[in-house]
N, C-alpha and C. Protein backbone atom coordinates (compact mmCIF):
# COMPACT_ATOMS: atom_id res chain seq x y z
N UNK A 1 -23.04 -8.79 16.46
CA UNK A 1 -23.02 -9.86 16.62
C UNK A 1 -21.81 -10.07 17.66
N UNK A 2 -21.75 -9.76 18.51
CA UNK A 2 -20.21 -9.81 19.19
C UNK A 2 -19.91 -11.16 19.40
N UNK A 3 -18.22 -11.52 19.05
CA UNK A 3 -17.42 -12.14 19.26
C UNK A 3 -17.15 -12.91 20.82
N UNK A 4 -17.11 -14.28 21.02
CA UNK A 4 -16.87 -14.91 21.74
C UNK A 4 -15.96 -14.34 23.03
N UNK A 5 -16.28 -14.40 24.23
CA UNK A 5 -14.88 -13.21 24.83
C UNK A 5 -13.80 -14.25 25.31
N UNK A 6 -13.96 -15.56 24.54
CA UNK A 6 -12.34 -16.74 24.45
C UNK A 6 -11.45 -15.66 23.80
N UNK A 7 -12.22 -15.46 22.15
CA UNK A 7 -10.85 -14.85 21.67
C UNK A 7 -10.65 -13.81 21.87
N UNK A 8 -10.85 -12.77 22.38
CA UNK A 8 -10.88 -11.62 22.66
C UNK A 8 -10.26 -11.94 24.11
N UNK A 9 -9.85 -12.26 24.77
CA UNK A 9 -9.01 -12.42 25.97
C UNK A 9 -8.21 -13.56 25.02
N UNK A 10 -7.67 -14.35 24.23
CA UNK A 10 -6.81 -14.55 24.15
C UNK A 10 -6.28 -13.70 23.55
N UNK A 11 -6.59 -13.06 22.73
CA UNK A 11 -5.63 -11.45 21.85
C UNK A 11 -5.65 -11.14 22.93
N UNK A 12 -6.08 -10.44 24.05
CA UNK A 12 -5.52 -9.90 25.56
C UNK A 12 -4.54 -9.82 25.89
N UNK A 13 -4.31 -11.48 26.34
CA UNK A 13 -3.17 -12.51 26.26
C UNK A 13 -1.72 -11.86 26.27
N UNK A 14 -2.53 -12.10 24.79
CA UNK A 14 -0.88 -11.88 24.01
C UNK A 14 -0.33 -10.47 23.73
N UNK A 15 -1.42 -9.98 23.81
CA UNK A 15 -0.99 -8.32 23.63
C UNK A 15 0.12 -8.04 25.26
N UNK A 16 -0.78 -8.61 26.00
CA UNK A 16 0.30 -8.77 27.38
C UNK A 16 1.51 -9.19 27.46
N UNK A 17 1.67 -10.10 26.51
CA UNK A 17 2.79 -10.97 27.01
C UNK A 17 3.84 -10.29 25.63
N UNK A 18 3.36 -9.57 24.52
CA UNK A 18 4.11 -9.33 24.23
C UNK A 18 4.96 -8.06 25.26
N UNK A 19 3.82 -7.11 25.64
CA UNK A 19 4.06 -5.81 26.36
C UNK A 19 5.49 -6.00 27.07
N UNK A 20 5.42 -7.27 28.07
CA UNK A 20 6.24 -8.00 29.28
C UNK A 20 7.59 -8.39 28.57
N UNK A 21 7.04 -8.55 27.45
CA UNK A 21 8.54 -9.39 26.61
C UNK A 21 8.43 -10.58 27.29
N UNK A 22 7.57 -11.46 27.39
CA UNK A 22 7.26 -12.48 27.23
C UNK A 22 6.26 -13.61 26.37
N UNK A 23 6.81 -13.31 24.88
CA UNK A 23 6.10 -14.09 24.00
C UNK A 23 6.29 -15.52 24.10
N UNK A 24 5.29 -16.30 23.58
CA UNK A 24 5.97 -17.53 22.99
C UNK A 24 5.63 -17.74 21.77
N UNK A 25 4.92 -17.38 20.80
CA UNK A 25 4.82 -18.06 19.79
C UNK A 25 5.67 -17.02 18.56
N UNK A 26 6.17 -16.08 19.83
CA UNK A 26 7.08 -14.93 18.31
C UNK A 26 8.27 -14.81 19.09
N UNK A 27 9.52 -14.56 18.66
CA UNK A 27 10.51 -14.04 19.34
C UNK A 27 11.27 -13.17 20.39
N UNK A 28 11.84 -12.83 21.06
CA UNK A 28 12.20 -11.98 21.92
C UNK A 28 11.99 -10.25 21.36
N UNK A 29 11.25 -9.71 22.22
CA UNK A 29 11.98 -8.48 21.57
C UNK A 29 10.90 -8.06 20.73
N UNK A 30 9.77 -8.58 19.81
CA UNK A 30 9.14 -8.35 18.95
C UNK A 30 8.70 -7.09 19.16
N UNK A 31 7.97 -6.14 17.96
CA UNK A 31 7.59 -5.42 18.32
C UNK A 31 5.88 -6.18 18.52
N UNK A 32 5.27 -4.91 18.88
CA UNK A 32 3.92 -4.75 19.50
C UNK A 32 2.97 -4.45 18.35
N UNK A 33 2.68 -5.17 16.78
CA UNK A 33 1.49 -5.03 16.43
C UNK A 33 0.47 -5.19 16.08
N UNK A 34 -0.47 -4.84 15.16
CA UNK A 34 -1.73 -5.94 15.61
C UNK A 34 -1.79 -7.20 14.91
N UNK A 35 -0.89 -7.60 14.09
CA UNK A 35 -0.48 -8.88 13.20
C UNK A 35 0.57 -10.11 14.24
N UNK A 36 1.32 -8.99 14.64
CA UNK A 36 2.19 -9.78 15.56
C UNK A 36 1.21 -10.51 17.11
N UNK A 37 0.61 -8.95 16.93
CA UNK A 37 -0.68 -9.93 18.49
C UNK A 37 -1.29 -10.89 18.47
N UNK A 38 -2.11 -10.64 17.03
CA UNK A 38 -2.48 -11.69 16.47
C UNK A 38 -1.74 -13.14 16.80
N UNK A 39 -0.18 -12.91 15.72
CA UNK A 39 0.19 -14.08 15.70
C UNK A 39 0.63 -15.22 17.10
N UNK A 40 0.90 -13.76 18.40
CA UNK A 40 1.12 -13.83 19.45
C UNK A 40 -0.30 -15.69 19.75
N UNK A 41 -1.29 -15.15 19.77
CA UNK A 41 -2.27 -15.41 19.96
C UNK A 41 -2.50 -16.85 19.39
N UNK A 42 -1.71 -17.28 18.52
CA UNK A 42 -1.74 -18.35 17.39
C UNK A 42 -3.03 -18.32 16.72
N UNK A 43 -3.48 -17.38 16.12
CA UNK A 43 -4.34 -16.61 15.20
C UNK A 43 -4.29 -15.88 13.83
N UNK A 44 -5.13 -15.89 13.06
CA UNK A 44 -4.84 -15.11 11.48
C UNK A 44 -4.93 -13.94 12.08
N UNK A 45 -3.42 -13.01 11.70
CA UNK A 45 -3.51 -11.54 11.56
C UNK A 45 -5.27 -10.70 11.33
N UNK A 46 -5.86 -11.26 10.35
CA UNK A 46 -6.96 -10.14 10.31
C UNK A 46 -7.88 -10.88 10.88
N UNK A 47 -8.02 -11.84 11.79
CA UNK A 47 -9.05 -11.36 13.02
C UNK A 47 -9.24 -10.47 14.03
N UNK A 48 -8.22 -9.84 14.01
CA UNK A 48 -7.93 -8.71 15.40
C UNK A 48 -8.41 -7.58 14.41
N UNK A 49 -9.56 -7.26 13.74
CA UNK A 49 -9.54 -6.32 13.43
C UNK A 49 -11.03 -4.77 14.27
N UNK A 50 -10.87 -3.83 13.17
CA UNK A 50 -11.23 -3.04 14.53
C UNK A 50 -12.31 -2.96 14.64
N UNK A 51 -13.43 -3.91 13.38
CA UNK A 51 -14.93 -4.13 13.64
C UNK A 51 -15.78 -5.18 14.42
N UNK A 52 -14.44 -5.62 14.68
CA UNK A 52 -14.24 -7.43 16.41
C UNK A 52 -14.16 -6.55 17.78
N UNK A 53 -13.35 -5.79 17.85
CA UNK A 53 -12.76 -5.45 18.88
C UNK A 53 -12.16 -3.75 19.20
N UNK A 54 -13.07 -3.33 18.92
CA UNK A 54 -12.87 -1.76 18.72
C UNK A 54 -12.01 -0.70 19.79
N UNK A 55 -12.13 -1.87 20.96
CA UNK A 55 -11.19 -1.37 22.37
C UNK A 55 -9.95 -1.85 22.31
N UNK A 56 -9.95 -3.47 21.96
CA UNK A 56 -8.92 -3.38 22.08
C UNK A 56 -7.65 -3.14 20.83
N UNK A 57 -7.93 -3.57 19.35
CA UNK A 57 -7.41 -3.12 18.63
C UNK A 57 -7.24 -1.24 18.57
N UNK A 58 -8.06 0.01 19.47
CA UNK A 58 -7.71 1.16 19.72
C UNK A 58 -6.34 1.00 20.17
N UNK A 59 -6.17 -0.17 21.74
CA UNK A 59 -4.99 -0.48 22.48
C UNK A 59 -3.77 -0.31 21.78
N UNK A 60 -4.09 -1.58 21.39
CA UNK A 60 -2.66 -2.18 20.40
C UNK A 60 -1.99 -0.53 19.01
N UNK A 61 -3.12 0.12 18.16
CA UNK A 61 -2.67 1.26 17.73
C UNK A 61 -2.11 1.88 18.43
N UNK A 62 -2.19 2.55 19.34
CA UNK A 62 -1.85 3.48 20.09
C UNK A 62 -0.55 2.82 20.66
N UNK A 63 -0.58 1.79 21.80
CA UNK A 63 0.31 1.46 21.71
C UNK A 63 2.02 1.48 20.83
N UNK A 64 1.58 0.85 19.46
CA UNK A 64 2.16 0.63 18.95
C UNK A 64 3.12 2.13 18.02
N UNK A 65 1.43 2.82 18.05
CA UNK A 65 2.17 4.73 17.41
C UNK A 65 2.87 5.63 18.52
N UNK A 66 2.70 5.42 19.79
CA UNK A 66 3.66 5.53 20.57
C UNK A 66 4.96 5.19 20.46
N UNK A 67 5.33 3.83 20.45
CA UNK A 67 6.25 3.11 21.05
C UNK A 67 7.19 3.31 19.57
N UNK A 68 6.50 3.48 18.26
CA UNK A 68 7.34 3.61 16.61
C UNK A 68 7.78 4.58 16.96
N UNK A 69 6.81 6.29 17.45
CA UNK A 69 7.89 6.80 17.68
C UNK A 69 9.20 7.07 17.99
N UNK A 70 9.33 6.77 19.26
CA UNK A 70 10.11 6.62 20.08
C UNK A 70 11.67 5.84 19.92
N UNK A 71 11.11 5.03 19.22
CA UNK A 71 11.95 3.83 18.62
C UNK A 71 12.40 4.29 17.33
N UNK A 72 12.80 5.19 16.88
CA UNK A 72 12.88 6.52 15.11
C UNK A 72 14.26 5.05 15.01
N UNK A 73 13.97 4.83 13.58
CA UNK A 73 15.51 4.36 12.79
C UNK A 73 15.78 5.35 12.52
N UNK A 74 17.26 5.48 12.57
CA UNK A 74 18.14 7.01 11.89
C UNK A 74 18.03 7.17 10.56
N UNK A 75 17.33 8.64 10.52
CA UNK A 75 16.92 9.02 9.38
C UNK A 75 18.21 8.94 8.39
N UNK A 76 18.22 8.61 7.46
CA UNK A 76 18.92 8.52 6.27
C UNK A 76 18.88 9.66 5.60
N UNK A 77 20.18 10.08 4.85
CA UNK A 77 19.81 11.55 3.80
C UNK A 77 19.42 11.47 2.95
N UNK A 78 18.90 12.42 2.45
CA UNK A 78 18.48 12.67 0.90
C UNK A 78 19.30 12.24 -0.11
N UNK A 79 19.54 11.76 -1.08
CA UNK A 79 20.68 12.06 -2.27
C UNK A 79 20.04 12.93 -3.27
N UNK A 80 20.41 13.61 -3.87
CA UNK A 80 19.65 14.79 -4.78
C UNK A 80 20.13 14.13 -6.06
N UNK A 81 19.30 14.09 -7.32
CA UNK A 81 19.77 13.68 -8.08
C UNK A 81 20.29 14.70 -8.84
N UNK A 82 21.32 14.93 -9.62
CA UNK A 82 22.28 15.75 -10.18
C UNK A 82 21.54 16.79 -11.06
N UNK A 83 22.12 18.24 -11.43
CA UNK A 83 21.26 18.50 -12.36
C UNK A 83 21.29 17.93 -14.09
N UNK A 84 22.51 17.16 -14.40
CA UNK A 84 22.48 17.01 -14.92
C UNK A 84 21.38 15.80 -15.14
N UNK A 85 21.83 14.52 -14.30
CA UNK A 85 21.87 13.39 -14.78
C UNK A 85 19.64 13.66 -14.92
N UNK A 86 19.36 14.37 -13.66
CA UNK A 86 17.67 14.91 -13.74
C UNK A 86 17.76 15.49 -15.29
N UNK A 87 18.22 16.37 -16.23
CA UNK A 87 18.14 17.08 -17.19
C UNK A 87 17.67 15.15 -18.71
N UNK A 88 18.69 14.68 -18.03
CA UNK A 88 18.68 13.28 -19.05
C UNK A 88 17.89 12.59 -18.62
N UNK A 89 17.29 12.82 -17.37
CA UNK A 89 16.08 11.29 -17.53
C UNK A 89 15.01 12.40 -18.18
N UNK A 90 14.21 13.65 -17.75
CA UNK A 90 13.35 13.94 -18.51
C UNK A 90 13.68 14.00 -19.37
N UNK A 91 14.57 14.10 -20.31
CA UNK A 91 14.98 14.65 -22.47
C UNK A 91 14.31 12.79 -22.25
N UNK A 92 14.33 12.05 -21.67
CA UNK A 92 14.39 10.72 -22.09
C UNK A 92 12.85 10.66 -22.48
N UNK A 93 12.45 11.18 -21.01
CA UNK A 93 10.76 10.74 -20.63
C UNK A 93 10.02 11.50 -21.45
N UNK A 94 10.76 13.20 -22.22
CA UNK A 94 9.81 13.78 -22.58
C UNK A 94 10.27 12.52 -24.10
N UNK A 95 10.93 12.24 -24.66
CA UNK A 95 10.93 11.34 -26.21
C UNK A 95 10.49 10.28 -25.85
N UNK A 96 10.17 9.58 -25.17
CA UNK A 96 9.31 8.35 -24.51
C UNK A 96 7.48 8.96 -24.83
N UNK A 97 7.27 10.00 -24.45
CA UNK A 97 5.75 10.88 -23.85
C UNK A 97 5.78 11.32 -25.68
N UNK A 98 6.30 11.41 -26.08
CA UNK A 98 6.37 12.11 -27.59
C UNK A 98 5.62 10.88 -28.83
N UNK A 99 7.07 9.79 -28.66
CA UNK A 99 6.09 8.79 -29.23
C UNK A 99 5.22 8.41 -29.12
N UNK A 100 4.32 8.29 -28.04
CA UNK A 100 3.64 7.55 -27.71
C UNK A 100 2.13 8.47 -28.17
N UNK A 101 2.53 9.78 -27.90
CA UNK A 101 1.66 11.34 -28.85
C UNK A 101 1.17 10.44 -30.35
N UNK A 102 2.45 11.08 -30.52
CA UNK A 102 2.72 10.24 -32.56
C UNK A 102 2.24 9.01 -33.07
N UNK A 103 2.37 7.68 -31.89
CA UNK A 103 2.01 6.62 -32.56
C UNK A 103 0.20 6.51 -32.58
N UNK A 104 -0.44 7.48 -31.36
CA UNK A 104 -1.46 7.42 -30.86
C UNK A 104 -2.12 8.54 -31.68
N UNK A 105 -1.84 9.26 -32.52
CA UNK A 105 -1.92 9.94 -33.33
C UNK A 105 -2.49 9.63 -34.30
N UNK A 106 -0.90 9.08 -34.91
CA UNK A 106 -1.43 7.66 -36.52
C UNK A 106 -2.38 7.12 -36.31
N UNK A 107 -2.84 6.40 -35.42
CA UNK A 107 -3.91 5.83 -34.57
C UNK A 107 -5.18 6.41 -35.13
N UNK A 108 -5.44 7.32 -34.64
CA UNK A 108 -6.14 8.69 -34.52
C UNK A 108 -6.57 8.47 -36.05
N UNK A 109 -5.48 9.19 -36.48
CA UNK A 109 -6.37 9.28 -38.27
C UNK A 109 -6.19 8.02 -38.95
N UNK A 110 -5.63 6.58 -38.47
CA UNK A 110 -5.82 5.65 -38.67
C UNK A 110 -7.26 5.39 -38.49
N UNK A 111 -7.66 5.87 -37.45
CA UNK A 111 -9.77 5.30 -37.72
C UNK A 111 -10.67 5.91 -38.15
N UNK A 112 -9.95 7.58 -38.81
CA UNK A 112 -10.48 8.24 -39.21
C UNK A 112 -11.39 8.04 -40.15
N UNK A 113 -9.60 7.42 -41.14
CA UNK A 113 -10.20 7.13 -42.39
C UNK A 113 -11.01 5.83 -42.72
N UNK A 114 -10.85 4.82 -41.63
CA UNK A 114 -12.04 3.92 -41.18
C UNK A 114 -13.39 4.42 -41.69
N UNK A 115 -13.62 5.16 -40.77
CA UNK A 115 -14.78 5.30 -39.87
C UNK A 115 -15.36 6.49 -41.41
N UNK A 116 -14.44 6.96 -42.45
CA UNK A 116 -14.91 7.63 -43.70
C UNK A 116 -15.51 6.55 -44.52
N UNK A 117 -14.79 5.70 -44.72
CA UNK A 117 -14.73 4.29 -45.86
C UNK A 117 -16.29 3.89 -45.09
N UNK A 118 -16.57 3.46 -43.68
CA UNK A 118 -17.26 2.75 -43.34
C UNK A 118 -18.83 3.55 -44.22
N UNK A 119 -18.44 5.34 -44.05
CA UNK A 119 -19.54 5.96 -44.14
C UNK A 119 -19.74 5.88 -46.07
N UNK A 120 -19.02 5.44 -46.70
CA UNK A 120 -18.75 5.84 -47.88
C UNK A 120 -19.75 4.11 -48.32
N UNK A 121 -19.12 3.41 -47.53
CA UNK A 121 -20.04 2.22 -47.99
C UNK A 121 -21.03 2.28 -47.63
N UNK A 122 -22.26 2.33 -46.77
CA UNK A 122 -22.89 2.38 -46.03
C UNK A 122 -23.91 3.69 -47.29
N UNK A 123 -23.39 4.98 -47.17
CA UNK A 123 -24.23 5.81 -48.32
C UNK A 123 -24.30 4.61 -49.70
N UNK A 124 -23.36 4.72 -50.13
CA UNK A 124 -23.07 3.73 -51.70
C UNK A 124 -24.73 2.86 -51.23
N UNK A 125 -24.76 1.94 -50.42
CA UNK A 125 -25.61 0.24 -50.81
C UNK A 125 -26.84 1.28 -50.49
């Protein structure tokens, strides 16, 4: 069931205002995204879904993707964990996992003993 044209028109007008930098409900220079277009149209951000307005949704996504690539933030250098810190971290992680395995093994043994005692109890009756 198609949505009323007035909602799509309001969304498209909001998209145009954001493109031209003349937003009325959002600060100047706000990025063009699906949720910002909906907010600019003074609607719930979930209102602008692909199923409702596929063409408008596609246009906004395409614009946002194209402009996100051109206005990339400067990349930070990745810092590597030193080998000694990594070894220490992995040893701690290994210790924790070993403790979990030991705890679970003990629990399994306990449950096996309970099963055996229940079997003995049932066969005795």
